[in-house]
PDB file of C-alpha atoms in Angstrom:
ATOM      1  CA  MET A   1       0.000   0.000   0.000  1.00 89.00           C
ATOM      2  CA  THR A   2       1.297   3.461  -0.902  1.00 93.00           C
ATOM      3  CA  THR A   3       1.311   6.067   1.880  1.00 96.00           C
ATOM      4  CA  TYR A   4       1.205   9.786   1.148  1.00 95.00           C
ATOM      5  CA  VAL A   5       2.510  12.011   3.940  1.00 97.00           C
ATOM      6  CA  LEU A   6       0.880  15.380   4.480  1.00 97.00           C
ATOM      7  CA  ASP A   7       2.761  17.730   6.828  1.00 97.00           C
ATOM      8  CA  GLY A   8      -0.045  19.522   8.613  1.00 97.00           C
ATOM      9  CA  GLY A   9       2.363  21.958  10.231  1.00 97.00           C
ATOM     10  CA  ARG A  10       2.977  23.493   6.799  1.00 98.00           C
ATOM     11  CA  ILE A  11      -0.723  24.104   6.108  1.00 98.00           C
ATOM     12  CA  GLY A  12      -1.864  27.612   6.927  1.00 97.00           C
ATOM     13  CA  THR A  13      -4.468  28.119   4.191  1.00 98.00           C
ATOM     14  CA  LEU A  14      -6.617  26.062   1.877  1.00 98.00           C
ATOM     15  CA  ASP A  15      -4.319  26.995  -1.015  1.00 98.00           C
ATOM     16  CA  GLU A  16      -1.391  25.540   0.909  1.00 98.00           C
ATOM     17  CA  PHE A  17      -3.379  22.356   1.487  1.00 98.00           C
ATOM     18  CA  TRP A  18      -3.909  21.992  -2.295  1.00 98.00           C
ATOM     19  CA  MET A  19      -0.220  22.567  -2.974  1.00 98.00           C
ATOM     20  CA  LEU A  20       1.012  20.154  -0.289  1.00 98.00           C
ATOM     21  CA  MET A  21      -1.533  17.467  -1.159  1.00 97.00           C
ATOM     22  CA  GLY A  22      -0.501  17.699  -4.820  1.00 96.00           C
ATOM     23  CA  GLU A  23       3.162  17.397  -3.885  1.00 96.00           C
ATOM     24  CA  ALA A  24       2.505  14.489  -1.515  1.00 96.00           C
ATOM     25  CA  VAL A  25       0.825  12.469  -4.255  1.00 94.00           C
ATOM     26  CA  ASN A  26       2.497  13.676  -7.455  1.00 94.00           C
ATOM     27  CA  GLY A  27       5.773  15.334  -6.445  1.00 95.00           C
ATOM     28  CA  PRO A  28       6.862  18.979  -6.637  1.00 96.00           C
ATOM     29  CA  GLY A  29       4.324  21.087  -8.495  1.00 95.00           C
ATOM     30  CA  GLY A  30       1.949  18.117  -8.556  1.00 95.00           C
ATOM     31  CA  TYR A  31      -1.806  18.410  -8.914  1.00 95.00           C
ATOM     32  CA  PHE A  32      -4.350  16.685  -6.713  1.00 95.00           C
ATOM     33  CA  GLY A  33      -7.318  19.042  -6.856  1.00 95.00           C
ATOM     34  CA  ARG A  34      -7.685  22.802  -6.468  1.00 95.00           C
ATOM     35  CA  ASN A  35     -11.238  22.849  -5.133  1.00 96.00           C
ATOM     36  CA  LEU A  36     -13.447  20.535  -3.105  1.00 96.00           C
ATOM     37  CA  ASP A  37     -15.080  18.874  -6.109  1.00 95.00           C
ATOM     38  CA  SER A  38     -11.833  18.240  -7.990  1.00 95.00           C
ATOM     39  CA  PHE A  39     -10.250  16.903  -4.786  1.00 96.00           C
ATOM     40  CA  ALA A  40     -13.067  14.363  -4.458  1.00 95.00           C
ATOM     41  CA  ASP A  41     -12.579  13.406  -8.107  1.00 93.00           C
ATOM     42  CA  CYS A  42      -8.833  12.896  -7.586  1.00 93.00           C
ATOM     43  CA  LEU A  43      -9.439  10.651  -4.579  1.00 93.00           C
ATOM     44  CA  ARG A  44     -11.531   8.343  -6.759  1.00 89.00           C
ATOM     45  CA  GLY A  45      -8.414   7.561  -8.800  1.00 84.00           C
ATOM     46  CA  GLY A  46      -6.568   8.358 -11.980  1.00 77.00           C
ATOM     47  CA  PHE A  47      -4.673  11.400 -10.681  1.00 81.00           C
ATOM     48  CA  GLY A  48      -1.695   9.714  -9.089  1.00 79.00           C
ATOM     49  CA  THR A  49      -3.140   7.319  -6.541  1.00 81.00           C
ATOM     50  CA  PRO A  50      -2.501   3.630  -7.193  1.00 76.00           C
ATOM     51  CA  ASP A  51      -5.403   1.632  -8.550  1.00 72.00           C
ATOM     52  CA  ASP A  52      -4.230  -1.812  -7.493  1.00 69.00           C
ATOM     53  CA  ASP A  53      -3.060  -1.876  -3.879  1.00 79.00           C
ATOM     54  CA  GLY A  54      -4.784   1.182  -2.412  1.00 86.00           C
ATOM     55  CA  PHE A  55      -3.298   4.093  -0.529  1.00 93.00           C
ATOM     56  CA  ALA A  56      -3.241   5.865   2.798  1.00 95.00           C
ATOM     57  CA  ILE A  57      -2.969   9.548   3.654  1.00 97.00           C
ATOM     58  CA  ASP A  58      -0.841  10.043   6.747  1.00 98.00           C
ATOM     59  CA  TRP A  59      -1.846  13.561   7.875  1.00 98.00           C
ATOM     60  CA  ARG A  60       0.804  14.466  10.414  1.00 98.00           C
ATOM     61  CA  ASP A  61       0.398  17.363  12.850  1.00 98.00           C
ATOM     62  CA  HIS A  62      -3.249  17.419  11.857  1.00 98.00           C
ATOM     63  CA  GLU A  63      -4.142  19.559  14.885  1.00 98.00           C
ATOM     64  CA  SER A  64      -2.180  22.448  13.342  1.00 98.00           C
ATOM     65  CA  SER A  65      -4.170  21.963  10.157  1.00 98.00           C
ATOM     66  CA  ARG A  66      -7.422  21.766  12.113  1.00 98.00           C
ATOM     67  CA  ARG A  67      -6.683  25.204  13.576  1.00 98.00           C
ATOM     68  CA  ALA A  68      -5.463  26.712  10.290  1.00 98.00           C
ATOM     69  CA  LEU A  69      -8.444  25.374   8.348  1.00 98.00           C
ATOM     70  CA  GLY A  70     -10.919  26.479  11.000  1.00 98.00           C
ATOM     71  CA  HIS A  71     -13.766  28.955  10.814  1.00 98.00           C
ATOM     72  CA  PRO A  72     -11.730  32.046   9.759  1.00 98.00           C
ATOM     73  CA  GLU A  73     -10.204  30.223   6.762  1.00 98.00           C
ATOM     74  CA  THR A  74     -13.586  28.665   6.007  1.00 98.00           C
ATOM     75  CA  ALA A  75     -15.136  32.147   5.940  1.00 98.00           C
ATOM     76  CA  ARG A  76     -12.366  33.399   3.624  1.00 98.00           C
ATOM     77  CA  HIS A  77     -13.011  30.474   1.292  1.00 98.00           C
ATOM     78  CA  LEU A  78     -16.776  31.029   1.333  1.00 98.00           C
ATOM     79  CA  GLU A  79     -16.336  34.724   0.515  1.00 98.00           C
ATOM     80  CA  GLY A  80     -14.692  33.631  -2.727  1.00 97.00           C
ATOM     81  CA  VAL A  81     -17.387  31.052  -3.399  1.00 98.00           C
ATOM     82  CA  LEU A  82     -20.106  33.644  -2.811  1.00 98.00           C
ATOM     83  CA  ALA A  83     -18.496  36.017  -5.299  1.00 98.00           C
ATOM     84  CA  ARG A  84     -18.489  33.329  -8.027  1.00 97.00           C
ATOM     85  CA  CYS A  85     -21.510  31.137  -7.345  1.00 97.00           C
ATOM     86  CA  HIS A  86     -24.679  30.881  -9.370  1.00 98.00           C
ATOM     87  CA  PRO A  87     -27.434  33.257  -8.184  1.00 98.00           C
ATOM     88  CA  THR A  88     -29.602  30.314  -7.121  1.00 98.00           C
ATOM     89  CA  ASN A  89     -26.889  29.246  -4.632  1.00 98.00           C
ATOM     90  CA  ARG A  90     -26.180  32.673  -3.113  1.00 98.00           C
ATOM     91  CA  ALA A  91     -28.619  32.415  -0.203  1.00 98.00           C
ATOM     92  CA  ARG A  92     -27.221  29.035   0.885  1.00 98.00           C
ATOM     93  CA  VAL A  93     -23.582  30.150   0.565  1.00 98.00           C
ATOM     94  CA  ALA A  94     -24.354  33.433   2.365  1.00 98.00           C
ATOM     95  CA  GLU A  95     -25.843  31.450   5.258  1.00 98.00           C
ATOM     96  CA  GLU A  96     -22.800  29.152   5.397  1.00 98.00           C
ATOM     97  CA  LEU A  97     -20.577  32.243   5.373  1.00 98.00           C
ATOM     98  CA  ALA A  98     -22.534  33.850   8.217  1.00 98.00           C
ATOM     99  CA  GLN A  99     -22.190  30.668  10.251  1.00 98.00           C
ATOM    100  CA  ALA A 100     -18.437  30.428   9.609  1.00 98.00           C
ATOM    101  CA  ARG A 101     -17.965  34.076  10.572  1.00 98.00           C
ATOM    102  CA  GLY A 102     -19.826  33.289  13.796  1.00 98.00           C
ATOM    103  CA  GLY A 103     -17.587  30.295  14.553  1.00 98.00           C
ATOM    104  CA  ARG A 104     -20.320  27.788  13.737  1.00 98.00           C
ATOM    105  CA  GLY A 105     -20.848  25.124  11.109  1.00 98.00           C
ATOM    106  CA  PRO A 106     -18.374  22.798   9.476  1.00 98.00           C
ATOM    107  CA  THR A 107     -14.811  23.957   8.936  1.00 98.00           C
ATOM    108  CA  LEU A 108     -12.674  23.290   5.903  1.00 98.00           C
ATOM    109  CA  PHE A 109     -10.741  20.741   7.949  1.00 98.00           C
ATOM    110  CA  CYS A 110     -13.970  18.858   8.681  1.00 98.00           C
ATOM    111  CA  ILE A 111     -15.087  19.083   5.056  1.00 98.00           C
ATOM    112  CA  LEU A 112     -11.740  17.830   3.718  1.00 98.00           C
ATOM    113  CA  THR A 113     -11.566  14.901   6.131  1.00 98.00           C
ATOM    114  CA  GLU A 114     -15.168  13.989   5.285  1.00 98.00           C
ATOM    115  CA  ILE A 115     -14.387  14.041   1.564  1.00 98.00           C
ATOM    116  CA  ILE A 116     -11.403  11.745   2.132  1.00 97.00           C
ATOM    117  CA  GLU A 117     -13.448   9.329   4.229  1.00 97.00           C
ATOM    118  CA  ASN A 118     -16.295   9.300   1.689  1.00 96.00           C
ATOM    119  CA  GLN A 119     -14.092   8.802  -1.378  1.00 94.00           C
ATOM    120  CA  ALA A 120     -11.367   6.609   0.134  1.00 93.00           C
ATOM    121  CA  PRO A 121     -12.837   4.928   3.237  1.00 94.00           C
ATOM    122  CA  GLY A 122     -10.172   4.019   5.768  1.00 94.00           C
ATOM    123  CA  ALA A 123      -7.375   5.829   3.912  1.00 95.00           C
ATOM    124  CA  LEU A 124      -7.049   8.763   6.322  1.00 98.00           C
ATOM    125  CA  ARG A 125      -4.654   8.487   9.258  1.00 98.00           C
ATOM    126  CA  LEU A 126      -4.705  11.536  11.521  1.00 98.00           C
ATOM    127  CA  ARG A 127      -1.496  11.809  13.524  1.00 94.00           C
TER     128      ARG A 127
END
């Protein structure tokens, strides 16, 4: 089984998560998603993960990542989503943004770990 190591101490923003996850799987400058949907797609295979023997993601110092990808970073992310989303989604995204600004609702860390668990059950190892 292939293990990809993610250094959570180096993650301060969602953009840094994308960069480090891409490097962990596909080497320097590697791609492994740049948004939540493409990340889920990559976890399903074909973007660097092995198809035959499976893989694990060893997320070290995940508590640092949990803090960095908390409600403030979630709110920053949602501000960008709100600026680009379809008008029919604005009310929902605005509500999610209000919750994140108030320190409520799911954080990016929670969303990312849920995506990993849904797309690659059992692959995530939080250290």
